mmCIF file of C-alpha atoms and ligand atoms in Angstrom:
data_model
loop_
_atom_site.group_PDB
_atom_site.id
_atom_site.type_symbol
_atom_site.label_atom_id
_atom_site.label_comp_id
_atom_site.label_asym_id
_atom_site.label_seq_id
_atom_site.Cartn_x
_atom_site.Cartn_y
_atom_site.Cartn_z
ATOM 1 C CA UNK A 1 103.528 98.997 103.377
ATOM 2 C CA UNK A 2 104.724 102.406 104.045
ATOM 3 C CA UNK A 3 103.557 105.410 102.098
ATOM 4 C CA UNK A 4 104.915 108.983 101.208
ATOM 5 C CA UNK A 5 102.298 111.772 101.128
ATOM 6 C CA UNK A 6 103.383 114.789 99.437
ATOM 7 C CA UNK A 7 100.158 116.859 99.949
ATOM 8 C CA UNK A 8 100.189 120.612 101.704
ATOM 9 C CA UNK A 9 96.454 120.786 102.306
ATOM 10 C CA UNK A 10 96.125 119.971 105.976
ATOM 11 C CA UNK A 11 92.642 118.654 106.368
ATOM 12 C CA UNK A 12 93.496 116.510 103.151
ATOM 13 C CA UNK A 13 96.789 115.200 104.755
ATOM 14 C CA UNK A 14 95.169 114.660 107.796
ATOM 15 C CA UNK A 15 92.170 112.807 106.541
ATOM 16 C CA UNK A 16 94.439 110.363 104.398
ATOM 17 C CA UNK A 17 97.258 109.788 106.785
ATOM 18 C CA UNK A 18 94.318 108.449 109.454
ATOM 19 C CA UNK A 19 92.978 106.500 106.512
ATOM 20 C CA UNK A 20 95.800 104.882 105.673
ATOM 21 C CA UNK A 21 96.866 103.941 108.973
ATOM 22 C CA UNK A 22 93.564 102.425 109.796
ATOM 23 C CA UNK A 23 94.059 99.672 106.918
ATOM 24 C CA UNK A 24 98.060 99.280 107.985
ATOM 25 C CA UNK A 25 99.628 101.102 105.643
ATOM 26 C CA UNK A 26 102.705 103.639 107.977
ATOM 27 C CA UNK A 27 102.431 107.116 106.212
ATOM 28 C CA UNK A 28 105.314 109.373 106.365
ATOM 29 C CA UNK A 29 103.708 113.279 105.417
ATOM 30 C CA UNK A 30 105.207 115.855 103.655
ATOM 31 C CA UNK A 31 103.978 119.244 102.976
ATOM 32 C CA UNK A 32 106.508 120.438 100.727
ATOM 33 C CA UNK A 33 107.565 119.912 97.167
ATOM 34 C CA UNK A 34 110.845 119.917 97.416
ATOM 35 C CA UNK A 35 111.432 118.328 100.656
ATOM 36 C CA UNK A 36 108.853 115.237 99.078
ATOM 37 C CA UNK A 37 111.198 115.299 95.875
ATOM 38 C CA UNK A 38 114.420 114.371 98.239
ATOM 39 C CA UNK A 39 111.921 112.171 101.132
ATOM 40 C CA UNK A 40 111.473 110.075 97.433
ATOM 41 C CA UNK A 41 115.223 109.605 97.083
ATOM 42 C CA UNK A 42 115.222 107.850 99.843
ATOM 43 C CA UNK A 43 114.068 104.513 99.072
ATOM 44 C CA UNK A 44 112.028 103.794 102.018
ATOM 45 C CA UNK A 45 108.827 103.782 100.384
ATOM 46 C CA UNK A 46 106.667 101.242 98.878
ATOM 47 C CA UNK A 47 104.707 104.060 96.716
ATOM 48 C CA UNK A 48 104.377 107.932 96.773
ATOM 49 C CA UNK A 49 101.088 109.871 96.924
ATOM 50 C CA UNK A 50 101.441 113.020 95.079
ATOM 51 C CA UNK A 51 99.145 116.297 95.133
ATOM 52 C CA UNK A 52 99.962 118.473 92.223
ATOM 53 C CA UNK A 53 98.977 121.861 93.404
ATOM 54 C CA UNK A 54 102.002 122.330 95.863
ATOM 55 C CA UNK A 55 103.656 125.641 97.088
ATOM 56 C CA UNK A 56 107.067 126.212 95.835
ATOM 57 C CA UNK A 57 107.892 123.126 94.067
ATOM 58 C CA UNK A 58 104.773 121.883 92.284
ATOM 59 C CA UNK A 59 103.699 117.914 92.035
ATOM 60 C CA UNK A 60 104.569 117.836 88.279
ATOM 61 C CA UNK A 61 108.223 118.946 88.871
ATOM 62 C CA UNK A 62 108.656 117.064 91.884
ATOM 63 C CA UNK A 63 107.476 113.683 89.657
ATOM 64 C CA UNK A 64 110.002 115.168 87.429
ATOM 65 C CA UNK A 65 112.949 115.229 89.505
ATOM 66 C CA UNK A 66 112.136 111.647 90.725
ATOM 67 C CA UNK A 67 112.207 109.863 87.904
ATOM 68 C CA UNK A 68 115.272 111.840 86.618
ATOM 69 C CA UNK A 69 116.892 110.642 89.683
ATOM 70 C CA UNK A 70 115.699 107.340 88.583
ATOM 71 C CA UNK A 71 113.644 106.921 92.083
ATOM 72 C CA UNK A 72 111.150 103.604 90.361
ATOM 73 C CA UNK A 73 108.544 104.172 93.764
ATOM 74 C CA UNK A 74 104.906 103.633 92.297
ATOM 75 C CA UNK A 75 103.190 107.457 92.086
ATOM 76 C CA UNK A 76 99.561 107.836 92.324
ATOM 77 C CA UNK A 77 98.916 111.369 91.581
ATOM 78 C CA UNK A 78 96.187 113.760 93.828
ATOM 79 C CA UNK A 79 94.214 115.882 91.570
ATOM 80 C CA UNK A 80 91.170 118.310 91.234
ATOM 81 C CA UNK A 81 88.923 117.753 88.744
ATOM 82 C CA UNK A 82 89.649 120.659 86.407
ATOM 83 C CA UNK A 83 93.210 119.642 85.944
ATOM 84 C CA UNK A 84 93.409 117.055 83.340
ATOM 85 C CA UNK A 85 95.866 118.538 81.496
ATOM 86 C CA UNK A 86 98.318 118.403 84.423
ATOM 87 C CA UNK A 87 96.880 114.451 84.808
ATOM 88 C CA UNK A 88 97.954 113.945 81.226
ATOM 89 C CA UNK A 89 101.252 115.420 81.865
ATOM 90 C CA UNK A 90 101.956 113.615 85.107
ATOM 91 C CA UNK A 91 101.597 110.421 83.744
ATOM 92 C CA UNK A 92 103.617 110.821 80.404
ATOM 93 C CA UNK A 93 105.889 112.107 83.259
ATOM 94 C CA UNK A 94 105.799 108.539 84.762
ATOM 95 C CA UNK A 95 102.894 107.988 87.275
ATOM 96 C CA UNK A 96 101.068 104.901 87.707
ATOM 97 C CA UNK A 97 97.578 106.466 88.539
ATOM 98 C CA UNK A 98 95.702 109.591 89.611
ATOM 99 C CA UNK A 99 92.480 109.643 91.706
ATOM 100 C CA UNK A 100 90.531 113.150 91.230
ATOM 101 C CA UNK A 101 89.454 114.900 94.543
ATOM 102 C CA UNK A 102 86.956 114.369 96.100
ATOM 103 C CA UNK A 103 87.494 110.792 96.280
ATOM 104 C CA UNK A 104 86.346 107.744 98.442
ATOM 105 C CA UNK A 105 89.082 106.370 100.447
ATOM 106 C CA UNK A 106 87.656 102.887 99.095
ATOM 107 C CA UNK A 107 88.639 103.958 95.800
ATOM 108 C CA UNK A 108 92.432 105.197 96.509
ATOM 109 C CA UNK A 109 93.289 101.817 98.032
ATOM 110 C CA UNK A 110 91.691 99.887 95.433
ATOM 111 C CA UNK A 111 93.914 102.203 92.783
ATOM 112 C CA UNK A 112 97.240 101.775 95.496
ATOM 113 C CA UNK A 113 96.487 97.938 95.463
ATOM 114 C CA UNK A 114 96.064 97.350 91.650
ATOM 115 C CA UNK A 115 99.116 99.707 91.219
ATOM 116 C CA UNK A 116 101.096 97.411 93.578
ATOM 117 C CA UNK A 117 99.758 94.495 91.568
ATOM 118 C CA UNK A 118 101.004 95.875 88.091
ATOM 119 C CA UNK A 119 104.133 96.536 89.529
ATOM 120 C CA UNK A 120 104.592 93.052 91.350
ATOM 121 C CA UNK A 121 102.842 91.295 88.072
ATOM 122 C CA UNK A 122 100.477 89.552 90.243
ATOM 123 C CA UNK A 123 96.799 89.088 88.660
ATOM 124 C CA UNK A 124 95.529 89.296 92.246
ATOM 125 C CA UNK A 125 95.860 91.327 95.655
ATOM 126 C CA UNK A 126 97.163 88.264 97.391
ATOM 127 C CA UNK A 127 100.201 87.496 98.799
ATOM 128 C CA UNK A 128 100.744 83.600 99.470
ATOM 129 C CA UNK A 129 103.993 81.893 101.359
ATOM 130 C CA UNK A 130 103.909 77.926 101.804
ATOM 131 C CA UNK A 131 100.343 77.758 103.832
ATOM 132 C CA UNK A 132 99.712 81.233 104.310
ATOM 133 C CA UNK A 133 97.767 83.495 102.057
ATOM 134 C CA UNK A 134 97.178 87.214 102.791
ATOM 135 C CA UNK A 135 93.948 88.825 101.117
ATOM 136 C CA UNK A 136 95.334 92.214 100.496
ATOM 137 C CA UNK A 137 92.192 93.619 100.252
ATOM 138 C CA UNK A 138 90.108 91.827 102.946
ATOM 139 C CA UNK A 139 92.713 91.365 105.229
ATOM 140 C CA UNK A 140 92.396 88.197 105.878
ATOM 141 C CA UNK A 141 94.936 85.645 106.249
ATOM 142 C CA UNK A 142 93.759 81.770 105.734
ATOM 143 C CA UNK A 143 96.370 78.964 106.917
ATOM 144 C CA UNK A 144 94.963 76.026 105.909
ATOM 145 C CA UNK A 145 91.332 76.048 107.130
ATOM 146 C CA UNK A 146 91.975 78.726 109.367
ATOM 147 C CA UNK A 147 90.565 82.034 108.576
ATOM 148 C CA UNK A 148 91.083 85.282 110.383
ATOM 149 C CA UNK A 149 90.597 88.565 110.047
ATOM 150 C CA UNK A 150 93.969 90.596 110.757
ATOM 151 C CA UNK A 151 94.151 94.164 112.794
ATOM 152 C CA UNK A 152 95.647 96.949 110.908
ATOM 153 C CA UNK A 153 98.895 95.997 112.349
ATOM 154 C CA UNK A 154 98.699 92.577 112.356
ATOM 155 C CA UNK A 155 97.907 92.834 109.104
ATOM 156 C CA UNK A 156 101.175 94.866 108.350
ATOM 157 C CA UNK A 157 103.525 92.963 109.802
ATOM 158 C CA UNK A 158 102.394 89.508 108.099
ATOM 159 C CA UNK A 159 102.591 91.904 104.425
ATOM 160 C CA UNK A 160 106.174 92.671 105.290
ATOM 161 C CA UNK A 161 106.935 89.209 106.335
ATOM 162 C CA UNK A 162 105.106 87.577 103.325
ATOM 163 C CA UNK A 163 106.771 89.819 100.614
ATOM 164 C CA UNK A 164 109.825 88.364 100.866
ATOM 165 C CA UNK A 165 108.805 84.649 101.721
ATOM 166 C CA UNK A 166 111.972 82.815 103.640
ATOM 167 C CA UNK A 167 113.767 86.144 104.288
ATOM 168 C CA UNK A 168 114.326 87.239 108.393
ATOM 169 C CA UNK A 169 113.378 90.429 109.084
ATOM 170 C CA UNK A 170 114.962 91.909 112.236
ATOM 171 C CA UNK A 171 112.970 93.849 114.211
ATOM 172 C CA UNK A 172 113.855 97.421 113.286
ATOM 173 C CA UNK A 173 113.223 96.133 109.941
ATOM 174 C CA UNK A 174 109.592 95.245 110.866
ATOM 175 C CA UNK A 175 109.050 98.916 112.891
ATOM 176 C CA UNK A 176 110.609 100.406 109.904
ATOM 177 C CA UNK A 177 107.495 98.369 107.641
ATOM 178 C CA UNK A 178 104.669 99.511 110.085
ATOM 179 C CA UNK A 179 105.738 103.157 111.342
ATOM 180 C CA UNK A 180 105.888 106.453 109.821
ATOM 181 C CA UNK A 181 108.244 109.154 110.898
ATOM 182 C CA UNK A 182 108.235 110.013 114.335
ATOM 183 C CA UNK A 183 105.202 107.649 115.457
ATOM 184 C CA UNK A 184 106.029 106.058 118.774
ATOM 185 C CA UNK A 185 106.847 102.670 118.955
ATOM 186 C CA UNK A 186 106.932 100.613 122.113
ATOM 187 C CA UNK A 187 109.994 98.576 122.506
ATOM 188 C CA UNK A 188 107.768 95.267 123.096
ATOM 189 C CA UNK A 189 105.474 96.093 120.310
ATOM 190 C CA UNK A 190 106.454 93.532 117.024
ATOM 191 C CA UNK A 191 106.702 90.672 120.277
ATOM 192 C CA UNK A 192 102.651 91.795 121.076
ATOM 193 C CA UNK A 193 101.702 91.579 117.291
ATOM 194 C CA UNK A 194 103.174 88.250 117.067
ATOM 195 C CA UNK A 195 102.228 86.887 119.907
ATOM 196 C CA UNK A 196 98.417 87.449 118.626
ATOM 197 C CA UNK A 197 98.995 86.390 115.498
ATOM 198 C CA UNK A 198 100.264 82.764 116.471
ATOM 199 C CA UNK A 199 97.265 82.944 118.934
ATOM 200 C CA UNK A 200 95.294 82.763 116.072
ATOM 201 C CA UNK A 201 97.285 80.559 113.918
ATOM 202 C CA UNK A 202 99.921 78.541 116.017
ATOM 203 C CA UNK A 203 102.894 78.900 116.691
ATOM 204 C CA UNK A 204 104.515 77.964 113.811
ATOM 205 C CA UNK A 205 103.069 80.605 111.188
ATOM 206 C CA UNK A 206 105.760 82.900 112.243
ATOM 207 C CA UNK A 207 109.169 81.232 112.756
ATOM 208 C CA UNK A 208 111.937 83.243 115.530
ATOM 209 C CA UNK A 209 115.055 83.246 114.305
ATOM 210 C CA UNK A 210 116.621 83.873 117.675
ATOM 211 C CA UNK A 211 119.264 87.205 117.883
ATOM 212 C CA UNK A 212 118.379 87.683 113.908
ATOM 213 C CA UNK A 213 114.237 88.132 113.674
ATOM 214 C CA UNK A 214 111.170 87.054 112.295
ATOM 215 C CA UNK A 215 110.589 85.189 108.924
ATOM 216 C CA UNK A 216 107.202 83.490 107.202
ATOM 217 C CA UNK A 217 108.472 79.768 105.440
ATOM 218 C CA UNK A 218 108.436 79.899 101.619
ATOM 219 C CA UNK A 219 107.271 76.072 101.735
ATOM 220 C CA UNK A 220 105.273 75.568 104.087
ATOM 221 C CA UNK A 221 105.486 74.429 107.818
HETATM 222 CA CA1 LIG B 1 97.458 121.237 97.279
#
């Protein structure tokens, strides 16, 4: 999952972004309003978190332009407590959620996950492909009996693969899943993550399509 924060404070930006990465999730940051409004036309992101009180081009207008540009990206809004009638306004305005600062990082990625699950129509934060099911929230994935707890970015790369059950993703497609802007990748790094992942599961959890990429079976191995 990769996320767009559009939030000038620093200590804010810099607590979330760390956040985020720690449970997966690549975080692209953005300090500006209207440099956020055109990061959001871009269609690389799963979901957009949104402060309202930005300089220059303010959260409500940059929710605004989005959805006028018909950018459909999930938006979970970033608020203080005294501004509800902004809240209000931002979601008649077409955001999914708001969390009110101060909040607990628990909270936000419960609210990201359910708004993920509205979106999908799923009743649960689960993904599931053939054997293979993904606890979005635990991150575990079960194959069979086998149970494991994922890293963050083991974790990430089974999510991208298990979205889109039977499809090959190549690997830029993968980096592009688990890294933000600018984060340095090593050129062996989706091979390491896969490796580990079939230690704990064989082999055949993750299939190599050779010269094309990586894809999860929709039925089963
Ligand atoms: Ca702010």
């Amino acid at each position: 999952m990769r996320i767009l924060l559009i939030e000038d404070d620093a200590m804010i930006g810099r607590a979330l972004r760390r956040s985020l990465e720690r449970e997966g999730v690549a975080v692209d940051w953005i300090r500006d309003g209207a440099e956020g409004a055109e990061a959001a036309g871009l269609g690389e992101h799963d979901l957009a978190l949104l402060d309202l009180g930005l300089p220059g081009l303010g959260g409500l207008e940059v929710l605004r332009r989005m959805r006028a540009a018909r950018v459909q990206m999930p938006v979970v809004i970033v608020t203080a407590r005294d501004e509800i009638d902004d809240r209000v306004r931002g979601l008649d305005l077409g955001a999914d959620d708001y969390v009110v600062k101060p909040f607990a990082t628990r909270e936000l990625l419960a609210r990201i996950r359910a708004v993920s699950r509205r979106r999908s129509g799923a009743a649960e934060s689960l993904l599931q492909a053939g054997d293979l099911r993904l606890d979005l929230a635990e991150h575990t994935l079960a194959c069979g009996n086998d149970v494991a707890v994922l890293t963050a970015r083991e974790f990430a790369l089974m999510r991208a693969l298990m979205e889109r059950p039977g499809a090959i993703l190549s690997r830029a497609q993968l980096e592009d899943r688990l890294y933000g802007w600018g984060e340095e990748v090593e050129s062996n790094a989706i091979d390491v993550l896969i490796h580990s992942i079939r230690k704990k599961f064989g082999k055949s959890v993750i299939r190599n399509i050779r010269g094309a990429g990586w894809a999860v079976s929709r039925d089963g191995s």
